[in-house]
Short mmCIF file of C-alpha atoms (C1' of nucleotides) in Angstrom, two decimals:
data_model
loop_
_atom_site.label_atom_id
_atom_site.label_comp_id
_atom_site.label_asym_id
_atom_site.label_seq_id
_atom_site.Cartn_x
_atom_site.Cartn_y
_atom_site.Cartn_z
CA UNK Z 1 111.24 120.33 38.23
CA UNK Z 2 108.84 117.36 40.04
CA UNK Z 3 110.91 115.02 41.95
CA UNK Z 4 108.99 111.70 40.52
CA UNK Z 5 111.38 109.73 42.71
CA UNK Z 6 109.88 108.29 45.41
CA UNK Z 7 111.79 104.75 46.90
CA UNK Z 8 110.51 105.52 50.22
CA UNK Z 9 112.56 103.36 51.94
CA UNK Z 10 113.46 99.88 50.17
CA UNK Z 11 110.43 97.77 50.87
CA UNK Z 12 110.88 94.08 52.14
CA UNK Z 13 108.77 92.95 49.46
CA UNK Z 14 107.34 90.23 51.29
CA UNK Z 15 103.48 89.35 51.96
CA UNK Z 16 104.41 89.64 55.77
CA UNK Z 17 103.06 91.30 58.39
CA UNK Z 18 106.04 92.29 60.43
CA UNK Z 19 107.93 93.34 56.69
CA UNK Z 20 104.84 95.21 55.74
CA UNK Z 21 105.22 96.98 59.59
CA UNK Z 22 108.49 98.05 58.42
CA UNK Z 23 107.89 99.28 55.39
CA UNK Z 24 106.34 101.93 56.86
CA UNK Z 25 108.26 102.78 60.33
CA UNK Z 26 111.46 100.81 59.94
CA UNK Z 27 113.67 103.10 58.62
CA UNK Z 28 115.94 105.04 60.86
CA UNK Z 29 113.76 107.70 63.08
CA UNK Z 30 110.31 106.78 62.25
CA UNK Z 31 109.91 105.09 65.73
CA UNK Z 32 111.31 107.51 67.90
CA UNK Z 33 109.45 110.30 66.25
CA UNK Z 34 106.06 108.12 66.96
CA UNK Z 35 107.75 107.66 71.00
CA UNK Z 36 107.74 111.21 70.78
CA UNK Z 37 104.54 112.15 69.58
CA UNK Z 38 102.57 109.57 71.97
CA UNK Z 39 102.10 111.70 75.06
CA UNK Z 40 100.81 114.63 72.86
CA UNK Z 41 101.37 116.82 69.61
CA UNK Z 42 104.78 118.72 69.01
CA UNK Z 43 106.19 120.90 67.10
CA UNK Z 44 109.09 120.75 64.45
CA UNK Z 45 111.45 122.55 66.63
CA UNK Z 46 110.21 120.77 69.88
CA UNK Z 47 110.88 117.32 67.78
CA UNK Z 48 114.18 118.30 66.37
CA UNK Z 49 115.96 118.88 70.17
CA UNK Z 50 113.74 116.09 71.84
CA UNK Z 51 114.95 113.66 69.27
CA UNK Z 52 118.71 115.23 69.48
CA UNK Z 53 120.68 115.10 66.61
CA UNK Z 54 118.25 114.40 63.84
CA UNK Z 55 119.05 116.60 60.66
CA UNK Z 56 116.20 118.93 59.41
CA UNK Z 57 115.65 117.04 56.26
CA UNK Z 58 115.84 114.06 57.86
CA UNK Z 59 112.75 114.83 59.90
CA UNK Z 60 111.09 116.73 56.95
CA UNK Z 61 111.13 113.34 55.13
CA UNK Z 62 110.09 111.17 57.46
CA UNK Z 63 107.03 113.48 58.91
CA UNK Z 64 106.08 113.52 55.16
CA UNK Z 65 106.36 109.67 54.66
CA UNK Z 66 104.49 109.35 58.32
CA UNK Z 67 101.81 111.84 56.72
CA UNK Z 68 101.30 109.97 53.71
CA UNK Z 69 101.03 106.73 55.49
CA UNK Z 70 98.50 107.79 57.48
CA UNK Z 71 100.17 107.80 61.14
CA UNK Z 72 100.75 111.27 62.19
CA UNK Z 73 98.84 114.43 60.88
CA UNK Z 74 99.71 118.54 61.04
CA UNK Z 75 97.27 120.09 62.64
CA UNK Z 76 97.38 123.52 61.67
CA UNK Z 77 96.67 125.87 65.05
CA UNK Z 78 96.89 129.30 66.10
CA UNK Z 79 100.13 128.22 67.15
CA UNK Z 80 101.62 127.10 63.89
CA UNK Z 81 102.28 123.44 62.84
CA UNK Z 82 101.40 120.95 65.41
CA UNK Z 83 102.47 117.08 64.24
CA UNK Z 84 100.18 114.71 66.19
CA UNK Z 85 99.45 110.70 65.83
CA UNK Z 86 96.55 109.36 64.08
CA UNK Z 87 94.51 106.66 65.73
CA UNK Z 88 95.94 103.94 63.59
CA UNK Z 89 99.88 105.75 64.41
CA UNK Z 90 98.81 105.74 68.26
CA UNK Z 91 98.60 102.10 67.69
CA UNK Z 92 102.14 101.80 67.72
CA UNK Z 93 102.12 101.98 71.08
CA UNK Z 94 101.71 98.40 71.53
CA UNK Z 95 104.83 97.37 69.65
CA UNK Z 96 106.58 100.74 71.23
CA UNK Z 97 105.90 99.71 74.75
CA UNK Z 98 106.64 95.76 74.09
CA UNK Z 99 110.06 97.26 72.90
CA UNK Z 100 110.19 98.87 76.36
CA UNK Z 101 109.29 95.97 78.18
CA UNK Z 102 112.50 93.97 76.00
CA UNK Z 103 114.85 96.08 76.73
CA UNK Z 104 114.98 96.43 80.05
CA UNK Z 105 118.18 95.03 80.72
CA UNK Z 106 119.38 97.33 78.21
CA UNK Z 107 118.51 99.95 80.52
CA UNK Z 108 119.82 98.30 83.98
CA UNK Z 109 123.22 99.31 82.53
CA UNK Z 110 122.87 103.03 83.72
CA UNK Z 111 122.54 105.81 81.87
CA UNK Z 112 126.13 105.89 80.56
CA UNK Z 113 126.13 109.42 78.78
CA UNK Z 114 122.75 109.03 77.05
CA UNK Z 115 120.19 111.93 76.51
CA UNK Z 116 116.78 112.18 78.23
CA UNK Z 117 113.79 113.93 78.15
CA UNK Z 118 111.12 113.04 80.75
CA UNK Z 119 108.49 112.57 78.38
CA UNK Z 120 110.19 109.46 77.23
CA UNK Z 121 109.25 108.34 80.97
CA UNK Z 122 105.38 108.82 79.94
CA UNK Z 123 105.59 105.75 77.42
CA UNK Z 124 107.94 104.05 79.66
CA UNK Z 125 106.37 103.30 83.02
CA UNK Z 126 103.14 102.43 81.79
CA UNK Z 127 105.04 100.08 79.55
CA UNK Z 128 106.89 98.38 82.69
CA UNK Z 129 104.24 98.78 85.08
CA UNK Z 130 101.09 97.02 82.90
CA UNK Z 131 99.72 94.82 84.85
CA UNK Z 132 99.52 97.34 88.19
CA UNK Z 133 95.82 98.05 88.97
CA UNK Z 134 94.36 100.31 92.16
CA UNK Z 135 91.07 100.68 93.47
CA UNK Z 136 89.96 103.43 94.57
CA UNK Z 137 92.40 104.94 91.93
CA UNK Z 138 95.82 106.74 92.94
CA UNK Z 139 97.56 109.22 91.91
CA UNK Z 140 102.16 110.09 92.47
CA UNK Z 141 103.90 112.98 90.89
CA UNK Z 142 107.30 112.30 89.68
CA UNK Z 143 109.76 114.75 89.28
CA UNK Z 144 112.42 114.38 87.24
CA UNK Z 145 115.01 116.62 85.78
CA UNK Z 146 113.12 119.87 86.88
CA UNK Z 147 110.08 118.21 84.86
CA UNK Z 148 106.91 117.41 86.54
CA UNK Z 149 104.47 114.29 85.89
CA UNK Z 150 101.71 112.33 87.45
CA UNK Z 151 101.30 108.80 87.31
CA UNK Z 152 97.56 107.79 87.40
CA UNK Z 153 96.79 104.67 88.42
CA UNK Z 154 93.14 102.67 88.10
CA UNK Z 155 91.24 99.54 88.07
CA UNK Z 156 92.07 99.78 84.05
CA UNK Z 157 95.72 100.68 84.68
CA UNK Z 158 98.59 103.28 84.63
CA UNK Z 159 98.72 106.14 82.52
CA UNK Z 160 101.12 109.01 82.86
CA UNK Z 161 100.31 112.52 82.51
CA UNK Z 162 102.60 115.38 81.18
CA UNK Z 163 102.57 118.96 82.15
CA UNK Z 164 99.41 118.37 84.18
CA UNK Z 165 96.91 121.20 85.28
CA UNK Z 166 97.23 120.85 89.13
CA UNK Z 167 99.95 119.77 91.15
CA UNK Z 168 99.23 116.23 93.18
CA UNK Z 169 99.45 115.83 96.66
CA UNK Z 170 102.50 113.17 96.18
CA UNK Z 171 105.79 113.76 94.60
CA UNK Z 172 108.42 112.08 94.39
CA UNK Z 173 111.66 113.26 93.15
CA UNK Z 174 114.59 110.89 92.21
CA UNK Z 175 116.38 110.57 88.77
CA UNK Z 176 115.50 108.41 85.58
CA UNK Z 177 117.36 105.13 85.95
CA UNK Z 178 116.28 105.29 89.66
CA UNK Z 179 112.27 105.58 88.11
CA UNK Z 180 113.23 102.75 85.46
CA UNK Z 181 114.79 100.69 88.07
CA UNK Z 182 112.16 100.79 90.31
CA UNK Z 183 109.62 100.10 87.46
CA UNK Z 184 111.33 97.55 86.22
CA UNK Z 185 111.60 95.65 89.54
CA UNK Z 186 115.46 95.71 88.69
CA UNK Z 187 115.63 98.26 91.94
CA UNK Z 188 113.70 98.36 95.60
CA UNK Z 189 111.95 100.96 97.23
CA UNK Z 190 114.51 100.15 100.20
CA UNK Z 191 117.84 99.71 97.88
CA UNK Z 192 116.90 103.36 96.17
CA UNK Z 193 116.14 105.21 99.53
CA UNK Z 194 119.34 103.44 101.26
CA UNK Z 195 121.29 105.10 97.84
CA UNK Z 196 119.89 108.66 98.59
CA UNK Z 197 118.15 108.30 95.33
CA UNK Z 198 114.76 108.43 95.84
CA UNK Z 199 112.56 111.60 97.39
CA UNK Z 200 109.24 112.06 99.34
CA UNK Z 201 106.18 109.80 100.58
CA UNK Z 202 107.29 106.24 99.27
CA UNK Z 203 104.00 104.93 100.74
CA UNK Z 204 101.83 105.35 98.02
CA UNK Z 205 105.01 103.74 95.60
CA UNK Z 206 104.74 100.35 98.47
CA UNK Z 207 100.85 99.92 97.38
CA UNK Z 208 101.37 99.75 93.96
CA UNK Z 209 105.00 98.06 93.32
CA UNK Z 210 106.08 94.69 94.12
CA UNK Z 211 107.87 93.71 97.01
CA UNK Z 212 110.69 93.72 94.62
CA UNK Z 213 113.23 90.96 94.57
CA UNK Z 214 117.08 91.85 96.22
CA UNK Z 215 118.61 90.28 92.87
CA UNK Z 216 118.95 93.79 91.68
CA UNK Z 217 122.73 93.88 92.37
CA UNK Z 218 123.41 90.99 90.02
CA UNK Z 219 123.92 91.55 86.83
CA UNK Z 220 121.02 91.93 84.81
CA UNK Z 221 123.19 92.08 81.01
CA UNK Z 222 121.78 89.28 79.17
CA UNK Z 223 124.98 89.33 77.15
CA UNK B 1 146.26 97.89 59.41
CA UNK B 2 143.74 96.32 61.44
CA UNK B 3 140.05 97.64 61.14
CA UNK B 4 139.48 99.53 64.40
CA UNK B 5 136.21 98.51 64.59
CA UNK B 6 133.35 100.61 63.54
CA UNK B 7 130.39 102.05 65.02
CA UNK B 8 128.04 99.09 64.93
CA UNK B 9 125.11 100.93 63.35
CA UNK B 10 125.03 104.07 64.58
CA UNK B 11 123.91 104.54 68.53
CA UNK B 12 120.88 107.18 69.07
CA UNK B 13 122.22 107.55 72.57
CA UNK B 14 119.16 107.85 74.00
CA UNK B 15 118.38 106.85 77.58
CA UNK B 16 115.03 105.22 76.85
CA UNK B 17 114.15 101.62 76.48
CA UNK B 18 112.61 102.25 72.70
CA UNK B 19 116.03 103.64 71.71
CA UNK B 20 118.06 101.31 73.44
CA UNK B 21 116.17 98.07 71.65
CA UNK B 22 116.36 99.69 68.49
CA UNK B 23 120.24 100.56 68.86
CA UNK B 24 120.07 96.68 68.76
CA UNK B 25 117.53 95.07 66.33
CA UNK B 26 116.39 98.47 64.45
CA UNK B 27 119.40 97.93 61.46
CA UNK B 28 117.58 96.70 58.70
CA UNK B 29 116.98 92.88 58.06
CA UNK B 30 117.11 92.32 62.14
CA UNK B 31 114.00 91.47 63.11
CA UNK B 32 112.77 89.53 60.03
CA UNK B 33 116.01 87.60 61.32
CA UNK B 34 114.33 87.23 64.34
CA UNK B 35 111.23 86.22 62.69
CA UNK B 36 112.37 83.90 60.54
CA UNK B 37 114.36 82.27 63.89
CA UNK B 38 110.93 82.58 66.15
CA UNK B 39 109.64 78.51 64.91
CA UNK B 40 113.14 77.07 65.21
CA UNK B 41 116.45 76.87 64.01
CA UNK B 42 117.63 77.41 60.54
CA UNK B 43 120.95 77.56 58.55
CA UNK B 44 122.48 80.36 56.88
CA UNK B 45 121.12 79.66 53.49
CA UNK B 46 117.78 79.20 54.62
CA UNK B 47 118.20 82.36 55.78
CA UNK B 48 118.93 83.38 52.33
CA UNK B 49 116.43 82.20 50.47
CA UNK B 50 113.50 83.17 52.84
CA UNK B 51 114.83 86.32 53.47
CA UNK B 52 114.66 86.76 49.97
CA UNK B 53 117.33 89.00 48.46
CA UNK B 54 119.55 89.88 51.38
CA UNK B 55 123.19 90.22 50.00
CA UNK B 56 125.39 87.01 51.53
CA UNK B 57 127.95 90.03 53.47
CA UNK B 58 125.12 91.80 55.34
CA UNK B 59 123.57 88.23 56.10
CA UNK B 60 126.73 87.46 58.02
CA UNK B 61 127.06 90.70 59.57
CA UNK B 62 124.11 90.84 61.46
CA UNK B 63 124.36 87.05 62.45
CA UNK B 64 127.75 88.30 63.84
CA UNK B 65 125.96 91.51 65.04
CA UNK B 66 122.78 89.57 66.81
CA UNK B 67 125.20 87.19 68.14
CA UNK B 68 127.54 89.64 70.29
CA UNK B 69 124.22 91.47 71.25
CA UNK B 70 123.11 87.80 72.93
CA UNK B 71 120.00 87.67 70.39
CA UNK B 72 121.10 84.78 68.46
CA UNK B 73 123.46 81.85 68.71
CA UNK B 74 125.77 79.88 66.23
CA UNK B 75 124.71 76.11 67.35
CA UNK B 76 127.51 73.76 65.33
CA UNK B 77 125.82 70.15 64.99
CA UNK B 78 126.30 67.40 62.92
CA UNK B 79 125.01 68.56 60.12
CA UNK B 80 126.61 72.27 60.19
CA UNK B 81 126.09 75.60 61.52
CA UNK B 82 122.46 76.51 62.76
CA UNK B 83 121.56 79.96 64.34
CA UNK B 84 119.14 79.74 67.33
CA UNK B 85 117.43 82.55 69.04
CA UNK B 86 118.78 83.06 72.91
CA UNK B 87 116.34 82.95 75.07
CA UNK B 88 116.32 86.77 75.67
CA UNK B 89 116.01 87.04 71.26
CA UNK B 90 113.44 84.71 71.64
CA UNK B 91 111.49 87.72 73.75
CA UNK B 92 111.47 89.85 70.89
CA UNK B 93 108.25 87.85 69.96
CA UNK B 94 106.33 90.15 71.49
CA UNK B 95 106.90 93.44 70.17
CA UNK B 96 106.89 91.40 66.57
CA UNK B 97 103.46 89.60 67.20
CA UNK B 98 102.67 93.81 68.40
CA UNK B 99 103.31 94.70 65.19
CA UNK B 100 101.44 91.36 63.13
CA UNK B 101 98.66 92.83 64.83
CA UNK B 102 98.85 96.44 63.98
CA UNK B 103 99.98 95.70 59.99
CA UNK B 104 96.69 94.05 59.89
CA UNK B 105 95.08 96.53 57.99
CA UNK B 106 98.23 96.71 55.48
CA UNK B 107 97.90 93.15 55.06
CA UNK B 108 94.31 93.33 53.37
CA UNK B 109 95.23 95.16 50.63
CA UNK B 110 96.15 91.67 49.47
CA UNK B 111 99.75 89.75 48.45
CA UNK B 112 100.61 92.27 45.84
CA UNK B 113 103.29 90.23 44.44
CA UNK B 114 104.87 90.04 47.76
CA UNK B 115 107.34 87.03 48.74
CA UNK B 116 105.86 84.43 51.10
CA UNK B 117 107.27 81.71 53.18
CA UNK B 118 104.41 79.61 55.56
CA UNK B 119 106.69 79.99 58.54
CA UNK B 120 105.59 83.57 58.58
CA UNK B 121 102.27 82.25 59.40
CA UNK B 122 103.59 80.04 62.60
CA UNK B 123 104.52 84.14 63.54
CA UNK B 124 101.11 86.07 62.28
CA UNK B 125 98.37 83.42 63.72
CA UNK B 126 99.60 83.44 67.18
CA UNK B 127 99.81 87.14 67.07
CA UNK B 128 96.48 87.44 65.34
CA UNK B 129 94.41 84.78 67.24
CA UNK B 130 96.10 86.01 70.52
CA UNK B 131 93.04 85.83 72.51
CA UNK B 132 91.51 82.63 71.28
CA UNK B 133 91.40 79.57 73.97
CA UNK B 134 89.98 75.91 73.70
CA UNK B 135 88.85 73.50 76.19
CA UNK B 136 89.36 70.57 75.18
CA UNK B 137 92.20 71.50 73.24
CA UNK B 138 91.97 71.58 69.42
CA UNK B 139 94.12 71.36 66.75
CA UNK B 140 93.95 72.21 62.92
CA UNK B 141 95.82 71.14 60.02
CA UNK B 142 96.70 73.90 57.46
CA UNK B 143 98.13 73.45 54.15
CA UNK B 144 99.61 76.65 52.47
CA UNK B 145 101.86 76.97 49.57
CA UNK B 146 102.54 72.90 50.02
CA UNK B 147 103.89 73.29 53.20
CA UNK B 148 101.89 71.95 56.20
CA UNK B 149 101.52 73.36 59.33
CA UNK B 150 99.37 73.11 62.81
CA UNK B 151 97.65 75.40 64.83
CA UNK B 152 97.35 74.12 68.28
CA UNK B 153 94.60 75.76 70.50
CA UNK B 154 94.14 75.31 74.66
CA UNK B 155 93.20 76.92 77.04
CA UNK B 156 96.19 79.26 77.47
CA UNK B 157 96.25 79.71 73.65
CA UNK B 158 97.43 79.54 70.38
CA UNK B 159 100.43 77.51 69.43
CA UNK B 160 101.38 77.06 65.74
CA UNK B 161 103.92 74.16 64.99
CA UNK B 162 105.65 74.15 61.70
CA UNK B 163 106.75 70.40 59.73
CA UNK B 164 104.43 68.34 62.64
CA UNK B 165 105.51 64.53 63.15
CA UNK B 166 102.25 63.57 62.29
CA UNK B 167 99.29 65.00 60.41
CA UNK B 168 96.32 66.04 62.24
CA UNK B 169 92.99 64.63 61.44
CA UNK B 170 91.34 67.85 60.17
CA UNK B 171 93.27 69.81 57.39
CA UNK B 172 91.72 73.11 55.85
CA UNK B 173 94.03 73.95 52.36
CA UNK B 174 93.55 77.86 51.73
CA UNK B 175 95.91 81.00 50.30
CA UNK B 176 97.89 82.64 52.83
CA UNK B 177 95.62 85.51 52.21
CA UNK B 178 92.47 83.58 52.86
CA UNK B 179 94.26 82.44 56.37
CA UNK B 180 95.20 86.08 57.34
CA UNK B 181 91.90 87.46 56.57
CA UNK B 182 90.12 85.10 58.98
CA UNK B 183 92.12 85.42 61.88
CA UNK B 184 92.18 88.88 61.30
CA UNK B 185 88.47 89.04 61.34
CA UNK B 186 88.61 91.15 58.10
CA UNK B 187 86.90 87.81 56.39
CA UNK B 188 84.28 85.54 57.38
CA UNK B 189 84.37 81.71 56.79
CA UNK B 190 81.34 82.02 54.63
CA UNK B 191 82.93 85.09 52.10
CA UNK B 192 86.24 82.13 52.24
CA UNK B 193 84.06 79.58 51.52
CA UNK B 194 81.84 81.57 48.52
CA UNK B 195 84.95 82.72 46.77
CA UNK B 196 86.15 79.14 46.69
CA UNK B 197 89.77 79.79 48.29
CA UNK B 198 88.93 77.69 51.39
CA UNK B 199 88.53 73.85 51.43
CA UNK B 200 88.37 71.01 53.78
CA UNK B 201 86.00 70.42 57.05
CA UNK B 202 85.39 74.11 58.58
CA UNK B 203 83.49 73.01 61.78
CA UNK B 204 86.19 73.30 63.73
CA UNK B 205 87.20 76.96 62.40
CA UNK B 206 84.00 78.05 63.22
CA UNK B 207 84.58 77.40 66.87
CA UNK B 208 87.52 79.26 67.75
CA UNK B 209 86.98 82.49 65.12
CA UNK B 210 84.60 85.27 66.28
CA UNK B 211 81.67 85.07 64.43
CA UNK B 212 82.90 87.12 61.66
CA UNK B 213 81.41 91.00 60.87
CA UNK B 214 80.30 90.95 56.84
CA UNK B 215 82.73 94.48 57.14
CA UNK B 216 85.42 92.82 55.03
CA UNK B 217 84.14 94.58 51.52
CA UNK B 218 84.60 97.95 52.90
CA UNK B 219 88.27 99.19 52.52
CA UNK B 220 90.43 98.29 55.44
CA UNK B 221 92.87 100.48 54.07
CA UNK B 222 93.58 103.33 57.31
CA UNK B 223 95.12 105.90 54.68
"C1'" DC R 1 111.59 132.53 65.58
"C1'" DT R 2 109.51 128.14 62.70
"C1'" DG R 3 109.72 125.10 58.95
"C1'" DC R 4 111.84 123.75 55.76
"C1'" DA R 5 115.48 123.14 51.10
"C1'" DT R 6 120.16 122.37 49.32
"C1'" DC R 7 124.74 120.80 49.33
"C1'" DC R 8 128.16 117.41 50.45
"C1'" DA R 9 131.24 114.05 53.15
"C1'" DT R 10 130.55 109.72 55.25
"C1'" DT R 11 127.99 105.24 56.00
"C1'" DT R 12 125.20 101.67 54.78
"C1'" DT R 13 123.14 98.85 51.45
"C1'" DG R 14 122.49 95.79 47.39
"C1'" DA R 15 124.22 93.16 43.72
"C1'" DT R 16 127.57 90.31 42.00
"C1'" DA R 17 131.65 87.54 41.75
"C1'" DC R 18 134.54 84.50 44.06
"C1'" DT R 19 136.57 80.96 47.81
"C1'" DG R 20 137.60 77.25 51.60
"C1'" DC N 1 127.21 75.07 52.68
"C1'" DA N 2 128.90 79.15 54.53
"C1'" DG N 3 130.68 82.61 53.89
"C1'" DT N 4 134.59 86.99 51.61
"C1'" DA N 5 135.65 90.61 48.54
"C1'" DT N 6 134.48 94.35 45.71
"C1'" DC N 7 132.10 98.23 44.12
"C1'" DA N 8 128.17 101.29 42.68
"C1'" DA N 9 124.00 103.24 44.50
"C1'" DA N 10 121.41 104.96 48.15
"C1'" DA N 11 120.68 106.75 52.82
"C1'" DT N 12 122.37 109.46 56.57
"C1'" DG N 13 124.53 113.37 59.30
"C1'" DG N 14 125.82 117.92 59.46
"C1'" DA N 15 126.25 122.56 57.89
"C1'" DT N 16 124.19 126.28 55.89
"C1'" DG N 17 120.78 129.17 53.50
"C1'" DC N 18 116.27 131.29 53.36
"C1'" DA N 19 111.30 132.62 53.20
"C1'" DG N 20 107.04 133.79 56.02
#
DNA sequence: CTGCATCCATTTTGATACTG
DNA sequence: CAGTATCAAAATGGATGCAG
């Protein structure tokens, strides 16, 4: 028989616009699979081992609830089921990458065990590195765990690009929390190369970080 | 036998910033604990009743929670306990005024029987009016739901002080709705001023809201 | 293989009653 | 005022089954 239930998540109830926000993405999930889906469509399969350890109901749910709310969308290929943002769901972005921007000290604390997939690194470096601006417009390739990106940067800003079509003439190899750090201005150029951490041409990475403070061996736990 | 502690809400372990925060603030009631602490300090039963309908054990829990994390503080006074955001929880205004902004269009369905508190709107005008500046700076009273409150505008901003020590010369009384819908720019002064729902002296309104596109009658709704 | 649906043990939540 | 204690209901996490 029809299911008529249908809580959806408790709602807040209030006339709010944060509560209302969460309504909608604030149960357990919802923001992660949006984080996922911001650098480009996936499929089920390709959400349920990016995400790690989400049961398949669990993400049949919440893809439904995200569907019905209007902020991702299956796009039905030759491929099979492709789950992509709408507009309005790519607008999460801003709270997603002010979320980055918070937790940075979270991150300063190493990786410590936890999972990673390098498109989380395409939301998070144009996140840290916002305000960074070239002209005439630059381009580095990171590579990082065996995955290769580019980091384009304009007068408008950075942007990261996954799986891109041709290989740029700068890449730089080094590991996550090295990337983060150095984002994050938590890490110098010169600290990360003295460490053995950090890869390639670092002359490009001069032009377009800051001359990065040497506070980066203090602790940076705001607890 | 002693509890041995439990898991805290569970971890995604994830090594990504998004993940991390959420580890952290994503349990539910967190951030409208946050946003209720963003204008100032507040006891525990204030919590209560502007929370609206949070049981008294999970109140305490994530005070105790937010408090190990280094969000919020227990500040003992004369008068009792008050909880104060730490500096670093006081950051978390920006991926909440991220989210005022994108809920927008979930706000104009209208209240809906929702809860409402005015210190919500010390939160949601800021956010909304992000870009607005005034030189000389302005201010302007607002009366919602009996409580009074001022919106300060200079030049680096909006500024919205709840309870003022004195009452500014202009006051505009209006419904919380009325208030959204202009500084969302889903509502023009004039539709406010037809339907009756705005009163007082709205010169000074019309200087720091954009002129207003006659779009509000067309659904806002993004689903 | 992909994209789910079902079952079930464990956690988390919400509502209420009660206390220093 | 500022919480504790208790308990039923709901959500979650895994495991497993299954059709196209």
């Amino acid at each position: 028989m029809e299911k008529v239930k249908r809580t959806l998540g408790r709602s807040y109830g209030q006339f709010c616009g944060l509560a209302r926000a969460l309504d909608v993405v604030g149960d357990r999930w919802n923001l992660l699979i949006v984080r996922e889906l911001l650098p480009g469509p996936m499929r089920f399969n390709e959400l349920m081992t990016s995400l790690g350890g989400i049961a398949t109901n669990l993400l049949t749910e919440r893809l439904r609830t995200l569907e019905a709310e209007g902020i991702v969308e299956r796009r039905l290929g030759e491929a099979g089921v492709r789950y992509a943002l709408t507009p309005w769901g790519a607008g999460l972005r801003e709270p997603i990458e002010a979320f980055v921007r918070w937790s940075a000290p979270l991150m300063m604390t190493g990786r410590d065990g936890g999972s990673f997939q390098p498109r989380w690194l395409a939301v998070a470096l144009p996140a840290l590195l916002r305000e960074v601006t070239a002209d005439p417009a630059l381009e580095i390739g990171f590579e990082v765990e065996g995955a290769l990106m580019v980091l384009h940067v304009d007068e408008d800003g950075p942007r990261v690009e996954v799986e891109p079509d041709r290989r740029p003439d700068t890449i730089l190899k080094a590991a996550p929390e090295i990337i983060l750090g150095l984002a994050a201005d938590a890490l110098t150029i010169d600290q990360a190369l003295a460490a053995g951490h950090l890869r390639g041409d670092i002359q490009i990475l001069r032009s377009i970080l800051p001359p990065g403070r040497a506070t980066a061996a203090t602790t940076p736990d705001p607890r």
